[in-house]
Amino acid sequence: MTESTDRDIQELKNAIEQNSQAIADLTSSISGLREEVRVGFTKMEGRINNIETKLDGKVEFIKSELRIVDVKLEERTRMGFWGILVRGVPILVLVGLFVAFLLS
């Protein structure tokens, strides 16, 4: 073979070797990136679980507060004898004064 052909073949072999090395470097970089992504998703999943736990606690707290408010409202809406008497007497007096004013 001629000298230029030998040189061209050697250049092609060198280029193939460099490409093989670049492909190996790229493969290791991709596997490292893949591992980083897995670690990132694991951390994110842990944070999401932590947030869900906190939210569950807050929801339970809010439910208990609403139960307390419901009980208080239920107690306020019940009117016994004394509640009717205390609220009814002033209303009857005002109605009586209004009727007396109209009739006079």
PDB file of C-alpha atoms in Angstrom:
ATOM      1  CA  MET A   1       0.000   0.000   0.000  1.00  0.00           C
ATOM      2  CA  THR A   2       1.028   3.519  -0.456  1.00  0.00           C
ATOM      3  CA  GLU A   3       2.221   5.722   2.306  1.00  0.00           C
ATOM      4  CA  SER A   4      -0.832   8.025   2.107  1.00  0.00           C
ATOM      5  CA  THR A   5      -3.176   5.046   2.416  1.00  0.00           C
ATOM      6  CA  ASP A   6      -1.345   3.799   5.496  1.00  0.00           C
ATOM      7  CA  ARG A   7      -1.529   7.279   6.986  1.00  0.00           C
ATOM      8  CA  ASP A   8      -5.270   7.523   6.227  1.00  0.00           C
ATOM      9  CA  ILE A   9      -5.910   4.124   7.790  1.00  0.00           C
ATOM     10  CA  GLN A  10      -3.950   5.126  10.897  1.00  0.00           C
ATOM     11  CA  GLU A  11      -5.926   8.386  11.143  1.00  0.00           C
ATOM     12  CA  LEU A  12      -9.186   6.437  10.886  1.00  0.00           C
ATOM     13  CA  LYS A  13      -8.035   4.026  13.610  1.00  0.00           C
ATOM     14  CA  ASN A  14      -7.104   6.974  15.849  1.00  0.00           C
ATOM     15  CA  ALA A  15     -10.458   8.639  15.187  1.00  0.00           C
ATOM     16  CA  ILE A  16     -12.309   5.397  15.980  1.00  0.00           C
ATOM     17  CA  GLU A  17     -10.305   5.010  19.207  1.00  0.00           C
ATOM     18  CA  GLN A  18     -11.052   8.616  20.241  1.00  0.00           C
ATOM     19  CA  ASN A  19     -14.745   8.124  19.470  1.00  0.00           C
ATOM     20  CA  SER A  20     -14.776   4.919  21.506  1.00  0.00           C
ATOM     21  CA  GLN A  21     -13.208   6.782  24.440  1.00  0.00           C
ATOM     22  CA  ALA A  22     -15.738   9.629  24.063  1.00  0.00           C
ATOM     23  CA  ILE A  23     -18.605   7.115  23.998  1.00  0.00           C
ATOM     24  CA  ALA A  24     -17.273   5.459  27.173  1.00  0.00           C
ATOM     25  CA  ASP A  25     -17.003   8.851  28.900  1.00  0.00           C
ATOM     26  CA  LEU A  26     -20.511   9.750  27.792  1.00  0.00           C
ATOM     27  CA  THR A  27     -21.854   6.415  29.058  1.00  0.00           C
ATOM     28  CA  SER A  28     -20.327   6.959  32.493  1.00  0.00           C
ATOM     29  CA  SER A  29     -21.692  10.523  32.579  1.00  0.00           C
ATOM     30  CA  ILE A  30     -25.163   9.287  31.689  1.00  0.00           C
ATOM     31  CA  SER A  31     -25.068   6.597  34.378  1.00  0.00           C
ATOM     32  CA  GLY A  32     -23.961   9.227  36.924  1.00  0.00           C
ATOM     33  CA  LEU A  33     -26.767  11.518  35.828  1.00  0.00           C
ATOM     34  CA  ARG A  34     -29.232   8.643  36.070  1.00  0.00           C
ATOM     35  CA  GLU A  35     -28.120   8.038  39.668  1.00  0.00           C
ATOM     36  CA  GLU A  36     -28.470  11.737  40.511  1.00  0.00           C
ATOM     37  CA  VAL A  37     -32.005  11.730  39.104  1.00  0.00           C
ATOM     38  CA  ARG A  38     -32.889   8.682  41.210  1.00  0.00           C
ATOM     39  CA  VAL A  39     -31.517  10.329  44.342  1.00  0.00           C
ATOM     40  CA  GLY A  40     -33.393  13.537  43.509  1.00  0.00           C
ATOM     41  CA  PHE A  41     -36.678  11.708  43.054  1.00  0.00           C
ATOM     42  CA  THR A  42     -36.122   9.811  46.299  1.00  0.00           C
ATOM     43  CA  LYS A  43     -35.564  13.077  48.160  1.00  0.00           C
ATOM     44  CA  MET A  44     -38.644  14.595  46.524  1.00  0.00           C
ATOM     45  CA  GLU A  45     -40.741  11.577  47.450  1.00  0.00           C
ATOM     46  CA  GLY A  46     -39.560  11.893  51.043  1.00  0.00           C
ATOM     47  CA  ARG A  47     -40.490  15.566  51.096  1.00  0.00           C
ATOM     48  CA  ILE A  48     -43.916  14.834  49.602  1.00  0.00           C
ATOM     49  CA  ASN A  49     -44.518  12.152  52.233  1.00  0.00           C
ATOM     50  CA  ASN A  50     -43.439  14.628  54.918  1.00  0.00           C
ATOM     51  CA  ILE A  51     -45.830  17.270  53.554  1.00  0.00           C
ATOM     52  CA  GLU A  52     -48.671  14.726  53.378  1.00  0.00           C
ATOM     53  CA  THR A  53     -48.051  13.776  57.004  1.00  0.00           C
ATOM     54  CA  LYS A  54     -48.084  17.421  58.073  1.00  0.00           C
ATOM     55  CA  LEU A  55     -51.264  18.079  56.072  1.00  0.00           C
ATOM     56  CA  ASP A  56     -52.976  15.049  57.590  1.00  0.00           C
ATOM     57  CA  GLY A  57     -52.200  16.435  61.038  1.00  0.00           C
ATOM     58  CA  LYS A  58     -53.524  19.868  60.077  1.00  0.00           C
ATOM     59  CA  VAL A  59     -56.692  18.385  58.576  1.00  0.00           C
ATOM     60  CA  GLU A  60     -57.355  16.391  61.747  1.00  0.00           C
ATOM     61  CA  PHE A  61     -56.770  19.538  63.831  1.00  0.00           C
ATOM     62  CA  ILE A  62     -59.184  21.533  61.658  1.00  0.00           C
ATOM     63  CA  LYS A  63     -61.799  18.771  61.891  1.00  0.00           C
ATOM     64  CA  SER A  64     -61.551  18.790  65.678  1.00  0.00           C
ATOM     65  CA  GLU A  65     -61.840  22.596  65.727  1.00  0.00           C
ATOM     66  CA  LEU A  66     -64.936  22.402  63.511  1.00  0.00           C
ATOM     67  CA  ARG A  67     -66.474  19.840  65.853  1.00  0.00           C
ATOM     68  CA  ILE A  68     -65.896  22.232  68.776  1.00  0.00           C
ATOM     69  CA  VAL A  69     -67.480  25.099  66.813  1.00  0.00           C
ATOM     70  CA  ASP A  70     -70.449  22.879  65.893  1.00  0.00           C
ATOM     71  CA  VAL A  71     -70.985  21.990  69.553  1.00  0.00           C
ATOM     72  CA  LYS A  72     -70.798  25.645  70.587  1.00  0.00           C
ATOM     73  CA  LEU A  73     -73.246  26.680  67.865  1.00  0.00           C
ATOM     74  CA  GLU A  74     -75.581  23.873  68.837  1.00  0.00           C
ATOM     75  CA  GLU A  75     -75.523  25.078  72.439  1.00  0.00           C
ATOM     76  CA  ARG A  76     -76.234  28.663  71.364  1.00  0.00           C
ATOM     77  CA  THR A  77     -79.214  27.736  69.214  1.00  0.00           C
ATOM     78  CA  ARG A  78     -80.929  25.779  71.982  1.00  0.00           C
ATOM     79  CA  MET A  79     -83.276  27.983  73.956  1.00  0.00           C
ATOM     80  CA  GLY A  80     -84.611  26.788  77.227  1.00  0.00           C
ATOM     81  CA  PHE A  81     -87.238  28.357  79.438  1.00  0.00           C
ATOM     82  CA  TRP A  82     -84.928  31.047  80.771  1.00  0.00           C
ATOM     83  CA  GLY A  83     -83.667  31.943  77.302  1.00  0.00           C
ATOM     84  CA  ILE A  84     -87.216  32.489  76.084  1.00  0.00           C
ATOM     85  CA  LEU A  85     -88.057  34.480  79.205  1.00  0.00           C
ATOM     86  CA  VAL A  86     -84.968  36.719  78.961  1.00  0.00           C
ATOM     87  CA  ARG A  87     -85.464  37.380  75.256  1.00  0.00           C
ATOM     88  CA  GLY A  88     -89.253  37.417  75.233  1.00  0.00           C
ATOM     89  CA  VAL A  89     -89.959  39.906  78.044  1.00  0.00           C
ATOM     90  CA  PRO A  90     -88.086  42.874  76.474  1.00  0.00           C
ATOM     91  CA  ILE A  91     -89.707  42.153  73.114  1.00  0.00           C
ATOM     92  CA  LEU A  92     -93.160  42.036  74.695  1.00  0.00           C
ATOM     93  CA  VAL A  93     -92.495  45.314  76.518  1.00  0.00           C
ATOM     94  CA  LEU A  94     -91.385  47.001  73.271  1.00  0.00           C
ATOM     95  CA  VAL A  95     -94.411  45.655  71.390  1.00  0.00           C
ATOM     96  CA  GLY A  96     -96.692  46.848  74.196  1.00  0.00           C
ATOM     97  CA  LEU A  97     -95.146  50.336  74.123  1.00  0.00           C
ATOM     98  CA  PHE A  98     -95.511  50.465  70.335  1.00  0.00           C
ATOM     99  CA  VAL A  99     -99.181  49.437  70.509  1.00  0.00           C
ATOM    100  CA  ALA A 100     -99.803  51.974  73.309  1.00  0.00           C
ATOM    101  CA  PHE A 101     -98.152  54.669  71.168  1.00  0.00           C
ATOM    102  CA  LEU A 102    -100.311  53.775  68.174  1.00  0.00           C
ATOM    103  CA  LEU A 103    -103.525  53.787  70.202  1.00  0.00           C
ATOM    104  CA  SER A 104    -102.845  57.100  71.867  1.00  0.00           C
TER     105      SER A 104
END
